Short mmCIF file of C-alpha atoms in Angstrom, two decimals:
data_model
loop_
_atom_site.label_atom_id
_atom_site.label_comp_id
_atom_site.label_asym_id
_atom_site.label_seq_id
_atom_site.Cartn_x
_atom_site.Cartn_y
_atom_site.Cartn_z
CA MET A 1 -11.18 4.36 -6.82
CA LYS A 2 -10.46 2.78 -3.43
CA TRP A 3 -6.79 2.54 -1.55
CA THR A 4 -6.73 -1.22 -1.90
CA GLU A 5 -7.44 -0.79 -5.57
CA LYS A 6 -4.71 1.80 -6.43
CA LEU A 7 -2.18 -0.58 -4.23
CA GLY A 8 -3.07 -3.26 -6.29
CA ASN A 9 -2.49 -1.16 -9.70
CA GLN A 10 0.92 -0.09 -8.08
CA LEU A 11 1.72 -3.68 -7.23
CA PHE A 12 0.55 -5.53 -10.19
CA GLU A 13 0.37 -3.06 -12.66
CA PRO A 14 -2.89 -4.45 -14.53
CA GLY A 15 -2.55 -1.71 -17.71
CA ARG A 16 0.85 -2.80 -18.65
CA ASP A 17 1.01 -5.60 -21.54
CA GLN A 18 3.42 -8.43 -20.80
CA SER A 19 6.32 -7.87 -22.88
CA PRO A 20 9.23 -10.87 -23.94
CA GLY A 21 11.34 -8.89 -21.49
CA GLU A 22 8.85 -9.21 -18.59
CA VAL A 23 8.84 -13.35 -19.37
CA VAL A 24 12.40 -13.54 -19.80
CA PHE A 25 13.04 -12.11 -16.23
CA PHE A 26 10.68 -13.83 -14.76
CA LYS A 27 11.86 -17.15 -15.40
CA LEU A 28 15.31 -16.00 -14.72
CA PHE A 29 13.96 -14.40 -11.54
CA GLU A 30 12.43 -18.16 -10.80
CA LEU A 31 15.77 -20.13 -11.60
CA PHE A 32 17.38 -17.93 -8.83
CA VAL A 33 14.90 -18.62 -6.37
CA ILE A 34 14.60 -22.37 -7.31
CA PHE A 35 18.91 -22.30 -7.10
CA TYR A 36 18.68 -20.92 -3.51
CA THR A 37 15.95 -23.28 -2.67
CA ILE A 38 17.86 -26.45 -3.57
CA LYS A 39 21.35 -25.04 -2.39
CA PHE A 40 19.73 -24.14 1.14
CA ALA A 41 17.54 -27.81 1.02
CA TRP A 42 21.16 -29.49 0.50
CA GLU A 43 22.95 -27.35 3.08
CA TRP A 44 20.52 -27.65 5.71
CA GLY A 45 20.04 -31.15 5.33
CA ILE A 46 23.74 -32.14 5.18
CA TYR A 47 24.57 -29.90 8.30
CA THR A 48 21.24 -31.51 10.54
CA GLU A 49 22.22 -35.09 9.38
CA LEU A 50 26.04 -34.61 10.70
CA ARG A 51 25.55 -32.04 13.83
CA ASN A 52 22.32 -31.74 15.07
CA PHE A 53 21.68 -34.21 18.07
CA GLU A 54 19.00 -32.57 19.93
CA VAL A 55 15.75 -29.79 19.76
CA VAL A 56 17.40 -26.79 21.80
CA LEU A 57 14.60 -24.33 19.99
CA PRO A 58 11.65 -25.72 18.54
CA LEU A 59 10.80 -23.26 16.10
CA GLY A 60 7.12 -23.45 13.57
CA LEU A 61 6.17 -26.73 13.25
CA ALA A 62 8.85 -28.37 15.37
CA LYS A 63 6.66 -27.20 18.28
CA TYR A 64 4.08 -29.80 16.93
CA ILE A 65 6.18 -32.31 15.45
CA ASP A 66 9.39 -34.17 16.99
CA VAL A 67 12.08 -32.92 14.21
CA SER A 68 15.00 -35.03 15.77
CA ILE A 69 13.82 -37.61 13.56
CA PHE A 70 15.07 -35.91 10.75
CA PHE A 71 18.84 -35.89 12.51
CA GLU A 72 18.82 -39.70 11.62
CA ASN A 73 17.96 -42.01 9.22
CA GLN A 74 18.81 -39.88 5.95
CA LEU A 75 15.35 -37.97 6.23
CA ALA A 76 16.97 -34.51 5.74
CA ILE A 77 18.86 -35.77 3.24
CA ILE A 78 15.49 -37.68 1.56
CA ASN A 79 13.84 -34.25 1.82
CA ALA A 80 16.34 -32.24 0.37
CA SER A 81 15.87 -34.83 -2.83
CA PHE A 82 12.18 -34.53 -2.93
CA ILE A 83 12.46 -30.70 -2.50
CA THR A 84 14.98 -30.55 -5.37
CA LEU A 85 12.61 -32.92 -7.52
CA LEU A 86 9.42 -31.23 -7.12
CA SER A 87 11.04 -27.55 -7.55
CA ILE A 88 12.52 -28.84 -10.60
CA MET A 89 9.35 -30.27 -11.51
CA SER A 90 6.99 -26.90 -10.52
CA TYR A 91 9.57 -24.81 -12.51
CA LEU A 92 9.24 -26.44 -15.70
CA ARG A 93 5.30 -26.56 -14.75
CA LEU A 94 5.21 -30.16 -14.85
CA GLY A 95 2.64 -31.59 -12.19
CA TYR A 96 0.35 -30.07 -10.46
CA ARG A 97 -0.94 -26.46 -9.28
CA TRP A 98 -0.37 -27.10 -5.48
CA GLN A 99 3.07 -28.46 -6.34
CA TYR A 100 4.91 -25.27 -4.80
CA MET A 101 2.97 -25.45 -1.78
CA VAL A 102 4.32 -28.91 -1.27
CA VAL A 103 7.52 -27.34 -1.69
CA MET A 104 7.27 -24.50 0.75
CA VAL A 105 5.74 -27.13 3.54
CA LEU A 106 9.26 -29.61 2.85
CA PHE A 107 11.06 -26.43 2.99
CA HIS A 108 9.47 -25.00 6.21
CA VAL A 109 10.29 -28.83 7.87
CA GLN A 110 13.91 -28.39 6.45
CA TYR A 111 14.50 -24.83 8.33
CA VAL A 112 13.21 -25.98 11.60
CA ALA A 113 14.95 -29.14 11.51
CA ARG A 114 18.48 -27.38 10.82
CA PHE A 115 17.79 -24.32 12.91
CA SER A 116 16.42 -26.14 16.09
CA GLN A 117 19.62 -25.50 17.86
CA GLY A 118 18.96 -22.18 19.07
CA GLU A 119 19.63 -19.54 16.03
CA ILE A 120 16.80 -17.71 14.12
CA PRO A 121 18.37 -16.31 11.21
CA HIS A 122 16.44 -14.13 8.82
CA SER A 123 18.92 -13.95 5.67
CA GLN A 124 17.25 -17.14 3.99
CA ASN A 125 13.62 -15.56 4.59
CA LEU A 126 13.16 -13.68 1.39
CA ILE A 127 13.84 -16.97 -0.39
CA GLY A 128 11.27 -18.63 1.50
CA MET A 129 8.95 -15.54 1.42
CA ALA A 130 9.38 -16.27 -2.62
CA VAL A 131 9.01 -19.73 -3.04
CA LEU A 132 5.60 -19.51 -0.42
CA CYS A 133 4.28 -15.98 -3.39
CA PHE A 134 5.15 -18.67 -5.88
CA ALA A 135 2.68 -21.49 -4.44
CA ILE A 136 0.10 -19.03 -3.94
CA GLY A 137 0.34 -17.41 -7.31
CA ALA A 138 0.45 -21.24 -8.91
CA ILE A 139 -2.80 -21.85 -7.22
CA PHE A 140 -5.10 -18.77 -7.45
CA PHE A 141 -3.26 -17.27 -10.56
CA PRO A 142 -1.82 -20.22 -13.20
CA ASP A 143 -2.98 -17.82 -16.13
CA LYS A 144 0.63 -16.97 -17.90
CA LYS A 145 0.06 -13.64 -17.70
CA LYS A 146 -1.31 -13.30 -14.20
CA MET A 147 0.76 -15.10 -12.27
CA PRO A 148 4.48 -13.55 -13.08
CA ARG A 149 2.09 -10.20 -11.84
CA PHE A 150 1.19 -11.47 -8.92
CA VAL A 151 4.24 -13.31 -7.85
CA MET A 152 6.22 -10.45 -8.26
CA GLY A 153 4.09 -7.97 -6.68
CA SER A 154 2.95 -10.05 -3.75
CA ILE A 155 6.93 -10.46 -3.00
CA ILE A 156 7.54 -7.15 -3.40
CA PHE A 157 4.46 -6.63 -0.93
CA PHE A 158 5.80 -8.66 1.75
CA ILE A 159 9.53 -7.21 1.68
CA GLY A 160 8.43 -3.92 2.36
CA LEU A 161 5.79 -4.86 4.64
CA GLY A 162 8.78 -6.81 6.51
CA TYR A 163 11.05 -3.80 6.53
CA THR A 164 8.84 -1.59 7.82
CA SER A 165 7.59 -4.43 10.61
CA ALA A 166 11.13 -4.48 11.67
CA PHE A 167 11.19 -1.11 12.23
CA PHE A 168 8.22 -1.31 14.66
CA ALA A 169 9.46 -4.17 16.03
CA LYS A 170 12.10 -1.81 17.65
CA LEU A 171 10.23 1.09 18.60
CA ILE A 172 7.99 -1.33 20.74
CA GLY A 173 10.95 -4.03 22.12
CA THR A 174 13.52 -0.91 22.85
CA GLY A 175 11.41 2.69 22.49
CA LEU A 176 12.72 6.22 20.67
CA SER A 177 16.33 5.29 22.34
CA TRP A 178 16.83 2.34 20.11
CA ASN A 179 19.45 4.25 18.13
CA ASP A 180 21.51 4.69 21.24
CA GLY A 181 25.19 4.31 19.71
CA ARG A 182 26.19 2.04 22.75
CA HIS A 183 23.74 -0.37 21.78
CA LEU A 184 25.67 -0.87 18.34
CA TRP A 185 28.87 -1.07 20.48
CA LEU A 186 27.36 -4.14 22.28
CA TRP A 187 26.36 -5.54 19.17
CA ILE A 188 29.78 -4.75 17.68
CA GLY A 189 31.48 -6.59 20.53
CA GLU A 190 28.63 -9.75 20.29
CA LYS A 191 29.36 -10.27 16.92
CA SER A 192 33.42 -9.93 17.10
CA ILE A 193 32.96 -12.62 19.39
CA ASP A 194 31.14 -14.73 17.14
CA ILE A 195 34.17 -14.00 14.77
CA LEU A 196 37.02 -14.80 17.11
CA SER A 197 35.25 -17.93 18.04
CA ARG A 198 34.87 -18.80 14.42
CA GLU A 199 37.97 -17.97 12.67
CA GLY A 200 40.32 -17.72 15.88
CA GLU A 201 40.82 -14.11 15.29
CA TYR A 202 39.09 -10.49 14.29
CA ALA A 203 40.27 -7.27 13.84
CA PRO A 204 37.76 -4.28 13.70
CA ASN A 205 37.30 -2.52 10.27
CA PHE A 206 37.10 1.06 10.12
CA LEU A 207 33.46 1.86 10.38
CA GLN A 208 33.40 -0.24 13.24
CA LEU A 209 36.43 1.88 14.66
CA MET A 210 34.57 5.20 13.81
CA ALA A 211 31.56 3.79 15.36
CA LEU A 212 33.82 2.59 18.71
CA LYS A 213 35.50 6.04 18.76
CA SER A 214 32.11 8.27 18.71
CA THR A 215 28.46 7.75 20.40
CA PHE A 216 27.24 10.07 17.92
CA ILE A 217 28.83 8.46 15.06
CA ALA A 218 27.52 5.10 16.33
CA SER A 219 23.79 6.94 16.96
CA VAL A 220 23.56 8.29 13.26
CA ILE A 221 24.69 4.87 11.82
CA LEU A 222 21.94 3.20 13.59
CA LEU A 223 19.23 6.11 13.10
CA ILE A 224 19.93 6.09 9.24
CA GLY A 225 19.38 2.55 9.41
CA TRP A 226 16.30 2.49 11.82
CA LEU A 227 14.80 5.59 9.38
CA THR A 228 15.43 3.30 6.44
CA GLU A 229 13.38 0.27 7.86
CA LEU A 230 10.65 2.44 8.59
CA ILE A 231 10.34 3.39 4.75
CA GLY A 232 10.61 0.16 3.59
CA PHE A 233 6.44 -0.22 2.40
CA THR A 234 7.25 2.74 -0.14
CA MET A 235 8.46 0.03 -2.17
CA TRP A 236 4.93 -0.92 -2.88
CA PHE A 237 5.24 2.42 -5.21
CA LYS A 238 6.44 1.57 -8.67
CA LYS A 239 7.94 5.01 -9.41
CA ILE A 240 9.72 5.33 -5.68
CA ARG A 241 10.45 1.19 -5.84
CA PRO A 242 14.27 1.61 -7.27
CA PHE A 243 15.53 4.49 -5.06
CA THR A 244 13.95 2.83 -1.68
CA THR A 245 15.39 -0.54 -2.84
CA LEU A 246 19.00 1.68 -3.34
CA MET A 247 18.53 2.63 0.16
CA LEU A 248 17.66 -0.91 1.73
CA ILE A 249 20.77 -2.28 -0.26
CA GLY A 250 23.10 0.81 1.13
CA MET A 251 21.30 -0.41 4.90
CA HIS A 252 22.68 -4.08 4.07
CA ILE A 253 25.96 -3.27 3.51
CA GLY A 254 25.76 -0.83 6.70
CA ILE A 255 25.01 -4.01 8.73
CA THR A 256 27.63 -5.96 6.89
CA MET A 257 30.09 -3.77 7.81
CA THR A 258 29.07 -2.83 11.20
CA MET A 259 27.60 -5.93 12.53
CA ASN A 260 29.69 -8.58 10.06
CA ILE A 261 26.04 -10.62 9.21
CA ARG A 262 26.07 -11.05 5.51
CA PHE A 263 22.46 -11.59 3.76
CA ASP A 264 23.78 -12.31 0.03
CA ALA A 265 20.82 -14.03 -1.21
CA PHE A 266 18.92 -11.01 0.33
CA VAL A 267 20.48 -8.49 -1.32
CA MET A 268 20.47 -10.45 -4.66
CA GLN A 269 16.90 -10.71 -4.12
CA LEU A 270 16.22 -6.82 -3.86
CA ILE A 271 18.26 -6.14 -6.42
CA LEU A 272 16.32 -8.43 -8.80
CA VAL A 273 12.72 -7.31 -7.87
CA GLY A 274 13.40 -3.67 -6.93
CA PHE A 275 14.24 -2.36 -10.54
CA PRO A 276 12.32 -2.51 -13.54
CA TRP A 277 14.68 -5.12 -15.55
CA TYR A 278 12.00 -5.96 -18.00
CA ILE A 279 12.28 -2.70 -19.84
CA LEU A 280 16.42 -3.11 -20.25
CA LEU A 281 15.31 -6.73 -21.53
CA ASP A 282 12.87 -5.64 -23.85
CA ARG A 283 15.61 -3.72 -26.11
CA TYR A 284 17.17 -6.66 -26.53
CA ILE A 285 15.03 -9.31 -27.04
CA LYS A 286 11.92 -8.96 -29.03
CA SER A 287 9.92 -12.31 -28.98
CA THR A 288 9.17 -14.48 -26.18
CA PRO A 289 11.36 -17.84 -27.23
CA ASP A 290 8.82 -20.97 -27.59
CA LEU A 291 10.52 -22.67 -24.84
CA LEU A 292 9.96 -20.18 -22.43
CA LYS A 293 6.23 -19.71 -23.62
CA ARG A 294 5.72 -23.17 -22.59
CA ILE A 295 6.96 -23.17 -19.06
CA VAL A 296 6.00 -19.31 -17.83
CA MET B 1 -5.41 -8.07 -17.74
CA ASP B 2 -7.65 -5.24 -16.19
CA SER B 3 -8.83 -3.88 -12.37
CA SER B 4 -10.40 -7.10 -11.54
CA PHE B 5 -7.53 -9.14 -11.68
CA SER B 6 -5.83 -6.16 -9.30
CA LYS B 7 -8.68 -6.34 -6.82
CA ARG B 8 -8.60 -10.14 -6.50
CA GLY B 9 -4.80 -10.03 -6.03
CA ILE B 10 -5.10 -7.94 -3.42
CA LYS B 11 -8.18 -9.74 -1.78
CA ILE B 12 -5.46 -12.85 -1.86
CA ILE B 13 -2.77 -11.02 -0.58
CA GLY B 14 -5.01 -9.85 2.25
CA ALA B 15 -6.12 -13.33 3.31
CA THR B 16 -2.25 -14.41 3.26
CA LEU B 17 -1.79 -11.44 5.47
CA LEU B 18 -4.26 -12.95 7.83
CA VAL B 19 -3.04 -16.07 7.54
CA TYR B 20 0.69 -14.55 8.50
CA ALA B 21 -0.98 -12.95 11.65
CA LEU B 22 -2.76 -16.09 12.82
CA LEU B 23 0.43 -17.88 12.44
CA VAL B 24 3.17 -15.46 14.10
CA ALA B 25 1.08 -14.42 16.74
CA PRO B 26 1.45 -17.87 18.35
CA HIS B 27 4.77 -18.71 17.95
CA GLU B 28 6.68 -15.78 19.36
CA GLY B 29 7.00 -13.60 15.95
CA GLU B 30 8.54 -16.39 14.08
CA PHE B 31 7.09 -18.82 11.54
CA TRP B 32 9.43 -19.41 8.92
CA PRO B 33 9.18 -17.52 6.38
CA LEU B 34 7.01 -15.47 8.09
CA SER B 35 8.40 -13.37 10.67
CA ILE B 36 7.73 -9.97 12.28
CA TYR B 37 11.49 -9.45 12.14
CA PRO B 38 12.03 -8.86 15.77
CA MET B 39 16.28 -9.17 15.57
CA PHE B 40 17.58 -6.68 17.60
CA SER B 41 14.68 -5.07 18.70
CA GLN B 42 15.66 -5.55 22.14
CA ALA B 43 18.89 -3.02 22.38
CA GLY B 44 21.21 -2.46 25.27
CA ASN B 45 20.71 -5.83 27.03
CA PRO B 46 23.67 -7.96 28.28
CA TRP B 47 24.74 -11.00 25.70
CA THR B 48 26.31 -14.22 26.82
CA ARG B 49 28.39 -16.15 23.31
CA ALA B 50 30.79 -19.22 23.90
CA MET B 51 34.41 -19.63 22.71
CA VAL B 52 36.88 -22.22 22.99
CA LEU B 53 40.27 -21.58 24.03
CA ASP B 54 43.44 -23.63 23.68
CA VAL B 55 44.59 -23.85 27.86
CA SER B 56 47.15 -26.67 26.85
CA SER B 57 50.44 -24.38 28.06
CA LYS B 58 48.77 -22.93 31.25
CA SER B 59 49.02 -23.88 34.63
CA ASP B 60 46.55 -25.96 36.65
CA ALA B 61 46.39 -22.56 39.15
CA ASP B 62 45.37 -20.57 36.66
CA LEU B 63 42.99 -22.94 34.64
CA TRP B 64 39.84 -21.35 35.95
CA GLU B 65 40.43 -17.81 36.30
CA THR B 66 37.94 -15.12 34.98
CA GLN B 67 39.56 -12.62 32.44
CA LEU B 68 38.26 -9.69 30.84
CA LEU B 69 38.80 -10.20 26.92
CA GLN B 70 41.76 -7.56 26.73
CA ASN B 71 43.72 -9.43 28.86
CA ARG B 72 43.03 -12.73 27.28
CA ASP B 73 46.10 -15.12 27.42
CA SER B 74 45.26 -18.28 25.59
CA ASP B 75 44.90 -18.86 22.10
CA VAL B 76 40.85 -18.88 20.54
CA VAL B 77 40.22 -22.42 19.16
CA ALA B 78 38.53 -21.69 15.44
CA VAL B 79 35.32 -23.83 15.40
CA GLY B 80 34.93 -22.94 11.74
CA ASP B 81 37.83 -24.94 11.34
CA TYR B 82 36.20 -28.30 12.50
CA GLY B 83 33.00 -27.67 10.74
CA VAL B 84 31.12 -26.21 13.45
CA ASP B 85 28.68 -23.26 13.31
CA GLN B 86 29.71 -20.99 16.13
CA ILE B 87 26.42 -19.55 16.44
CA ASP B 88 24.99 -22.91 17.45
CA PHE B 89 28.11 -23.85 19.52
CA SER B 90 27.06 -20.24 21.66
CA ASN B 91 23.37 -21.63 21.75
CA PHE B 92 24.47 -24.86 23.05
CA ILE B 93 26.79 -23.97 25.55
CA VAL B 94 24.65 -20.87 26.64
CA LYS B 95 21.33 -21.91 26.46
CA THR B 96 21.76 -25.89 28.04
CA ARG B 97 20.68 -25.86 31.58
CA GLU B 98 21.35 -29.39 32.27
CA TRP B 99 24.94 -30.92 31.32
CA THR B 100 23.62 -34.66 31.27
CA ASP B 101 26.11 -37.30 29.71
CA SER B 102 24.74 -37.61 26.51
CA ARG B 103 25.13 -33.48 26.03
CA ARG B 104 28.79 -33.27 27.57
CA GLN B 105 29.48 -36.47 25.39
CA ALA B 106 27.90 -34.01 22.12
CA LEU B 107 30.33 -31.40 23.15
CA LYS B 108 33.27 -33.39 22.93
CA ASP B 109 32.07 -35.20 19.92
CA MET B 110 31.50 -31.92 18.01
CA PHE B 111 35.14 -31.24 17.27
CA GLY B 112 36.05 -34.83 15.91
CA PRO B 113 37.50 -37.61 17.70
CA SER B 114 41.13 -36.97 17.96
CA SER B 115 41.01 -32.99 17.54
CA ILE B 116 41.71 -32.54 21.27
CA SER B 117 44.56 -35.00 21.22
CA GLU B 118 47.19 -34.38 23.93
CA GLY B 119 46.09 -30.64 24.53
CA ARG B 120 43.13 -29.10 26.89
CA TRP B 121 40.89 -26.75 25.71
CA MET B 122 38.46 -24.92 27.67
CA VAL B 123 34.94 -24.05 26.51
CA SER B 124 34.31 -20.37 27.91
CA LYS B 125 31.26 -18.51 28.06
CA VAL B 126 31.81 -14.87 26.91
CA ARG B 127 29.42 -12.06 28.22
CA GLY B 128 29.45 -8.36 27.06
CA GLU B 129 27.57 -5.77 29.07
CA LEU B 130 27.50 -1.82 29.04
CA ILE B 131 29.08 -0.50 31.87
CA GLY B 132 28.34 3.14 32.85
CA ARG B 133 27.99 5.86 30.02
CA ASP B 134 30.87 4.93 27.71
CA SER B 135 32.17 1.62 27.91
CA VAL B 136 31.47 -1.98 27.46
CA SER B 137 33.10 -4.94 29.67
CA ILE B 138 33.56 -8.35 27.69
CA GLU B 139 34.46 -11.09 30.37
CA ILE B 140 35.28 -14.92 29.53
CA THR B 141 34.43 -17.42 32.19
CA PRO B 142 35.92 -20.86 32.30
CA PHE B 143 32.89 -23.54 31.88
CA ILE B 144 34.08 -26.97 30.25
CA LEU B 145 37.48 -28.40 30.48
CA LEU B 146 37.78 -30.82 27.40
CA THR B 147 40.84 -33.22 27.35
CA ALA B 148 41.17 -35.93 24.76
CA ASP B 149 39.26 -38.65 27.23
CA SER B 150 37.25 -36.30 29.98
CA THR B 151 35.55 -33.17 30.90
CA PHE B 152 35.60 -31.17 33.92
CA ILE B 153 33.24 -28.39 35.63
CA ASN B 154 34.70 -25.11 36.96
CA PRO B 155 34.75 -25.62 40.39
CA ASN B 156 34.55 -21.87 40.84
CA LEU B 157 30.94 -21.96 39.56
CA PRO B 158 27.56 -22.67 41.39
CA ALA B 159 26.61 -26.01 40.92
CA SER B 160 23.46 -24.62 39.63
CA GLU B 161 24.95 -23.42 36.39
CA TYR B 162 25.25 -27.12 35.36
CA GLY B 163 21.78 -28.31 36.68
CA GLY B 164 23.31 -29.63 39.81
CA LEU B 165 26.19 -31.53 38.75
CA THR B 166 29.28 -30.81 41.10
CA ASN B 167 31.70 -33.47 40.37
CA GLU B 168 34.58 -34.13 37.78
CA MET B 169 32.45 -35.86 34.79
CA ASP B 170 34.05 -38.31 32.38
#
């Protein structure tokens, strides 16, 4: 058996039958993704209309189309409306197989219009990746049994890859000295200014105080986070996945506490995809509800 | 489902990965939601952010003085209270090279028409850097003074900081 086939078996588990718990979990997870897609589309759309007036940093498609047209004429709001409508139709499996891909493109445009002001946030990336995986799954695996497996497997693949990629980006960008604790001091200082600017006041928490008191503690905090990123790819293997997920969640809690960067949707999505929730659901759900059978 | 499904799934992930690489490579690692996640990859570099200080009660003589963060003697205006995203605000102040009429107007409009009222707000750049082996220095430099009807630039800074402008801006 080739390693690609082994990896495929770990991600898609073709030997396991589809159970009622798996179907219920898959539609709940899809609902979670759709909810955040619509939430972000409206938040970004309203902010774009009210606050953006000039493109400072063109990202993605904004390099090729002038997204400043979305700052006026309610275009960002109209785009949010289309994303909402098409997402709900896709969830209910009304319309076409390629519909999710249209949602993906419109969602991308909404992101690059909103974040054309210089900031490149990553806290919404997992929701975006999930939409992309739903789009690819809907096109290539419309079968009711295969689509859930492909979508969940591909999401897990890209999450694991993303963390390991982040490890190497740091190794290449800075080198082995990346985890020097003084680097954390600089970032704590930077984030403290962001909070001071936003709220008018700032007080460091105990973890930040500990890191600021000792280069050694700050270095250890960075090293633990960095090594956790390195092992991100081990999410691909189903037996290790829950443990890797726990470490990644712990790392995100650490990032929130040391650098005040919150990843709410990110962490919730990790909790959802990192553990085999269908096993728990199968204890209580013995048959798949008819409604879900139609829209899976 | 059998192993042929797995094989096809991996092939499609491989093809997606190829498109992923082709999209992020010419776009500095970012083509949302595709990313190489380069955040925090370059450690130890100095940074510059922005904040607004309420300098209404400060004397004109002290207005343009650079200060260390720990010696700050003016209250910070919480930009979040005005619905402004502080990171967008920082990027706007730090990355704008030419302070044209429309950009200066946009800076005032950001906080709403009557927010400044009778007061004086100092938009300041804040720079952090590592000093020696064991300390971080954070310095506040006054950049643009906002009043209800005018904007003024820091006379102690070189004109190049504002894209060549030297005079009072209205």
